[in-house]
Amino acid sequence: YPGASIVVQLYKEFVRVKFNGDESVFGNAVGLLGDYTTGKALGRDGVTVLNDVIEFGDDWQVLPNEEGLFHEFSHPQFPEPCLMPNDPRGQRRLKLAESTISYAQAELACFTVMSDPLSIKDCVNDILANQDLDIVGAY
């Protein structure tokens, strides 16, 4: 597929995966990033829709019979369960309560690099949750 590519970018603790190509190239793609066409988060079986992020992560944990993606193994490894953050939503609420960046500031930063309303919404939410205007660099 000439001109088609998948670009993986890292910015701070964010990972961005961008598909350069249309549905004729990626339309049948399903996996860890979901269903290309519907955007649904699917389990390993490619059918089960998982709306809970913990359940989704557990379903996609690397299994011992799978080829490793990394040079070094770190814990946990299956069958040990994934490590869960301590009350991540509580921390987010705390950050938002102590917010020094306004919604308008975040929106302005996001508008400077994109025009898609859904991407702008995601960008604004990420900036507000992390209290970091530089997060716009991930977009």
PDB file of C-alpha atoms in Angstrom:
ATOM      1  CA  TYR A   1       0.000   0.000   0.000  1.00  0.00           C
ATOM      2  CA  PRO A   2       2.022   2.982  -1.218  1.00  0.00           C
ATOM      3  CA  GLY A   3       1.959   5.920   1.176  1.00  0.00           C
ATOM      4  CA  ALA A   4       0.372   3.927   4.010  1.00  0.00           C
ATOM      5  CA  SER A   5       2.151   3.744   7.357  1.00  0.00           C
ATOM      6  CA  ILE A   6       1.743   3.382  11.088  1.00  0.00           C
ATOM      7  CA  VAL A   7       3.594   5.972  13.164  1.00  0.00           C
ATOM      8  CA  VAL A   8       4.268   5.457  16.880  1.00  0.00           C
ATOM      9  CA  GLN A   9       5.265   8.558  18.851  1.00  0.00           C
ATOM     10  CA  LEU A  10       6.159   9.003  22.503  1.00  0.00           C
ATOM     11  CA  TYR A  11       5.586  12.263  24.351  1.00  0.00           C
ATOM     12  CA  LYS A  12       6.214  12.310  28.086  1.00  0.00           C
ATOM     13  CA  GLU A  13       4.104   9.386  29.365  1.00  0.00           C
ATOM     14  CA  PHE A  14       1.793   9.433  26.340  1.00  0.00           C
ATOM     15  CA  VAL A  15       1.956   7.049  23.392  1.00  0.00           C
ATOM     16  CA  ARG A  16       0.377   8.120  20.125  1.00  0.00           C
ATOM     17  CA  VAL A  17      -0.298   5.691  17.291  1.00  0.00           C
ATOM     18  CA  LYS A  18      -1.292   7.286  14.000  1.00  0.00           C
ATOM     19  CA  PHE A  19      -2.553   5.318  11.014  1.00  0.00           C
ATOM     20  CA  ASN A  20      -1.705   7.017   7.724  1.00  0.00           C
ATOM     21  CA  GLY A  21      -4.077   5.372   5.291  1.00  0.00           C
ATOM     22  CA  ASP A  22      -7.769   4.964   4.786  1.00  0.00           C
ATOM     23  CA  GLU A  23     -10.289   2.193   5.359  1.00  0.00           C
ATOM     24  CA  SER A  24      -9.099   0.346   2.249  1.00  0.00           C
ATOM     25  CA  VAL A  25      -5.767  -0.167   4.039  1.00  0.00           C
ATOM     26  CA  PHE A  26      -6.750  -0.529   7.707  1.00  0.00           C
ATOM     27  CA  GLY A  27     -10.487  -1.272   7.538  1.00  0.00           C
ATOM     28  CA  ASN A  28     -10.115  -4.872   8.702  1.00  0.00           C
ATOM     29  CA  ALA A  29      -7.622  -4.060  11.455  1.00  0.00           C
ATOM     30  CA  VAL A  30      -8.582  -5.118  14.971  1.00  0.00           C
ATOM     31  CA  GLY A  31      -6.420  -5.507  18.054  1.00  0.00           C
ATOM     32  CA  LEU A  32      -5.126  -3.712  21.098  1.00  0.00           C
ATOM     33  CA  LEU A  33      -6.069  -0.318  19.612  1.00  0.00           C
ATOM     34  CA  GLY A  34      -9.618  -1.496  18.961  1.00  0.00           C
ATOM     35  CA  ASP A  35     -11.626  -1.900  15.800  1.00  0.00           C
ATOM     36  CA  TYR A  36     -10.451   0.553  13.119  1.00  0.00           C
ATOM     37  CA  THR A  37     -13.923   1.020  11.682  1.00  0.00           C
ATOM     38  CA  THR A  38     -16.034   1.265  14.868  1.00  0.00           C
ATOM     39  CA  GLY A  39     -13.454   2.358  17.457  1.00  0.00           C
ATOM     40  CA  LYS A  40     -14.778  -0.252  19.905  1.00  0.00           C
ATOM     41  CA  ALA A  41     -12.324  -1.693  22.432  1.00  0.00           C
ATOM     42  CA  LEU A  42     -12.220  -5.386  21.619  1.00  0.00           C
ATOM     43  CA  GLY A  43     -10.783  -8.283  23.565  1.00  0.00           C
ATOM     44  CA  ARG A  44      -8.195 -10.660  22.164  1.00  0.00           C
ATOM     45  CA  ASP A  45     -10.930 -12.745  20.548  1.00  0.00           C
ATOM     46  CA  GLY A  46     -11.727  -9.800  18.250  1.00  0.00           C
ATOM     47  CA  VAL A  47     -15.413  -9.981  19.158  1.00  0.00           C
ATOM     48  CA  THR A  48     -15.942  -9.206  22.859  1.00  0.00           C
ATOM     49  CA  VAL A  49     -16.442  -5.478  23.522  1.00  0.00           C
ATOM     50  CA  LEU A  50     -14.709  -4.461  26.757  1.00  0.00           C
ATOM     51  CA  ASN A  51     -15.833  -1.117  28.169  1.00  0.00           C
ATOM     52  CA  ASP A  52     -13.953  -1.438  31.464  1.00  0.00           C
ATOM     53  CA  VAL A  53     -10.289  -0.327  31.118  1.00  0.00           C
ATOM     54  CA  ILE A  54      -9.109  -2.737  33.853  1.00  0.00           C
ATOM     55  CA  GLU A  55     -10.812  -5.708  32.192  1.00  0.00           C
ATOM     56  CA  PHE A  56      -9.468  -4.567  28.814  1.00  0.00           C
ATOM     57  CA  GLY A  57      -5.886  -4.347  30.116  1.00  0.00           C
ATOM     58  CA  ASP A  58      -6.105  -7.741  31.811  1.00  0.00           C
ATOM     59  CA  ASP A  59      -7.415  -9.330  28.622  1.00  0.00           C
ATOM     60  CA  TRP A  60      -4.448  -7.981  26.626  1.00  0.00           C
ATOM     61  CA  GLN A  61      -1.716  -8.898  29.149  1.00  0.00           C
ATOM     62  CA  VAL A  62       1.162 -10.618  27.339  1.00  0.00           C
ATOM     63  CA  LEU A  63       1.034 -14.394  27.796  1.00  0.00           C
ATOM     64  CA  PRO A  64       4.074 -16.661  28.286  1.00  0.00           C
ATOM     65  CA  ASN A  65       3.646 -18.376  24.901  1.00  0.00           C
ATOM     66  CA  GLU A  66       3.758 -15.037  23.016  1.00  0.00           C
ATOM     67  CA  GLU A  67       6.853 -13.499  21.532  1.00  0.00           C
ATOM     68  CA  GLY A  68       8.231 -10.743  23.762  1.00  0.00           C
ATOM     69  CA  LEU A  69       8.067  -7.133  22.672  1.00  0.00           C
ATOM     70  CA  PHE A  70      10.735  -5.917  25.082  1.00  0.00           C
ATOM     71  CA  HIS A  71      14.404  -6.706  25.686  1.00  0.00           C
ATOM     72  CA  GLU A  72      13.885  -7.175  29.421  1.00  0.00           C
ATOM     73  CA  PHE A  73      11.088  -8.782  31.381  1.00  0.00           C
ATOM     74  CA  SER A  74       9.694  -6.930  34.364  1.00  0.00           C
ATOM     75  CA  HIS A  75       7.024  -7.806  36.861  1.00  0.00           C
ATOM     76  CA  PRO A  76       4.252  -8.564  36.728  1.00  0.00           C
ATOM     77  CA  GLN A  77       4.270 -11.327  34.141  1.00  0.00           C
ATOM     78  CA  PHE A  78       1.311 -13.586  33.547  1.00  0.00           C
ATOM     79  CA  PRO A  79      -0.154 -15.334  35.556  1.00  0.00           C
ATOM     80  CA  GLU A  80       0.522 -12.466  38.007  1.00  0.00           C
ATOM     81  CA  PRO A  81      -2.191  -9.838  37.545  1.00  0.00           C
ATOM     82  CA  CYS A  82      -1.322  -6.385  36.230  1.00  0.00           C
ATOM     83  CA  LEU A  83      -0.508  -3.734  38.827  1.00  0.00           C
ATOM     84  CA  MET A  84      -3.374  -1.315  39.346  1.00  0.00           C
ATOM     85  CA  PRO A  85      -2.849   2.356  40.178  1.00  0.00           C
ATOM     86  CA  ASN A  86      -4.114   3.552  43.563  1.00  0.00           C
ATOM     87  CA  ASP A  87      -7.321   5.465  42.908  1.00  0.00           C
ATOM     88  CA  PRO A  88      -6.267   7.091  39.600  1.00  0.00           C
ATOM     89  CA  ARG A  89      -9.581   8.915  39.219  1.00  0.00           C
ATOM     90  CA  GLY A  90      -9.253  10.354  42.723  1.00  0.00           C
ATOM     91  CA  GLN A  91      -5.874  11.826  41.797  1.00  0.00           C
ATOM     92  CA  ARG A  92      -7.382  13.287  38.636  1.00  0.00           C
ATOM     93  CA  ARG A  93     -10.198  14.906  40.637  1.00  0.00           C
ATOM     94  CA  LEU A  94      -7.615  16.310  43.041  1.00  0.00           C
ATOM     95  CA  LYS A  95      -5.620  17.805  40.161  1.00  0.00           C
ATOM     96  CA  LEU A  96      -8.752  19.314  38.626  1.00  0.00           C
ATOM     97  CA  ALA A  97      -9.745  20.834  41.968  1.00  0.00           C
ATOM     98  CA  GLU A  98      -6.298  22.461  42.170  1.00  0.00           C
ATOM     99  CA  SER A  99      -6.399  23.488  38.514  1.00  0.00           C
ATOM    100  CA  THR A 100      -4.173  26.332  37.413  1.00  0.00           C
ATOM    101  CA  ILE A 101      -5.033  25.884  33.728  1.00  0.00           C
ATOM    102  CA  SER A 102      -8.482  26.955  32.601  1.00  0.00           C
ATOM    103  CA  TYR A 103     -10.641  25.162  30.085  1.00  0.00           C
ATOM    104  CA  ALA A 104     -10.276  28.166  27.751  1.00  0.00           C
ATOM    105  CA  GLN A 105      -6.458  28.018  27.953  1.00  0.00           C
ATOM    106  CA  ALA A 106      -6.455  24.294  27.198  1.00  0.00           C
ATOM    107  CA  GLU A 107      -8.900  24.736  24.328  1.00  0.00           C
ATOM    108  CA  LEU A 108      -6.831  27.534  22.800  1.00  0.00           C
ATOM    109  CA  ALA A 109      -3.666  25.418  22.970  1.00  0.00           C
ATOM    110  CA  CYS A 110      -5.443  22.518  21.259  1.00  0.00           C
ATOM    111  CA  PHE A 111      -7.053  24.704  18.575  1.00  0.00           C
ATOM    112  CA  THR A 112      -3.574  25.823  17.482  1.00  0.00           C
ATOM    113  CA  VAL A 113      -2.598  22.303  16.362  1.00  0.00           C
ATOM    114  CA  MET A 114      -5.845  20.625  15.266  1.00  0.00           C
ATOM    115  CA  SER A 115      -9.342  21.201  13.944  1.00  0.00           C
ATOM    116  CA  ASP A 116     -11.142  17.891  14.531  1.00  0.00           C
ATOM    117  CA  PRO A 117     -13.667  18.453  17.372  1.00  0.00           C
ATOM    118  CA  LEU A 118     -13.179  14.986  18.915  1.00  0.00           C
ATOM    119  CA  SER A 119      -9.383  15.356  18.918  1.00  0.00           C
ATOM    120  CA  ILE A 120      -9.689  18.815  20.468  1.00  0.00           C
ATOM    121  CA  LYS A 121     -11.914  17.404  23.216  1.00  0.00           C
ATOM    122  CA  ASP A 122      -9.389  14.638  23.948  1.00  0.00           C
ATOM    123  CA  CYS A 123      -6.540  17.145  23.929  1.00  0.00           C
ATOM    124  CA  VAL A 124      -8.342  19.513  26.328  1.00  0.00           C
ATOM    125  CA  ASN A 125      -9.169  16.642  28.697  1.00  0.00           C
ATOM    126  CA  ASP A 126      -5.547  15.463  28.697  1.00  0.00           C
ATOM    127  CA  ILE A 127      -4.236  18.973  29.401  1.00  0.00           C
ATOM    128  CA  LEU A 128      -6.697  19.540  32.241  1.00  0.00           C
ATOM    129  CA  ALA A 129      -6.153  16.089  33.776  1.00  0.00           C
ATOM    130  CA  ASN A 130      -2.373  16.530  33.752  1.00  0.00           C
ATOM    131  CA  GLN A 131      -2.291  20.289  34.341  1.00  0.00           C
ATOM    132  CA  ASP A 132       0.293  20.619  31.580  1.00  0.00           C
ATOM    133  CA  LEU A 133      -0.198  22.767  28.473  1.00  0.00           C
ATOM    134  CA  ASP A 134       2.774  21.052  26.863  1.00  0.00           C
ATOM    135  CA  ILE A 135       0.646  17.901  26.485  1.00  0.00           C
ATOM    136  CA  VAL A 136      -0.555  19.496  23.240  1.00  0.00           C
ATOM    137  CA  GLY A 137       2.776  18.249  21.848  1.00  0.00           C
ATOM    138  CA  ALA A 138       1.390  14.719  21.977  1.00  0.00           C
ATOM    139  CA  TYR A 139      -1.114  15.719  19.310  1.00  0.00           C
TER     140      TYR A 139
END
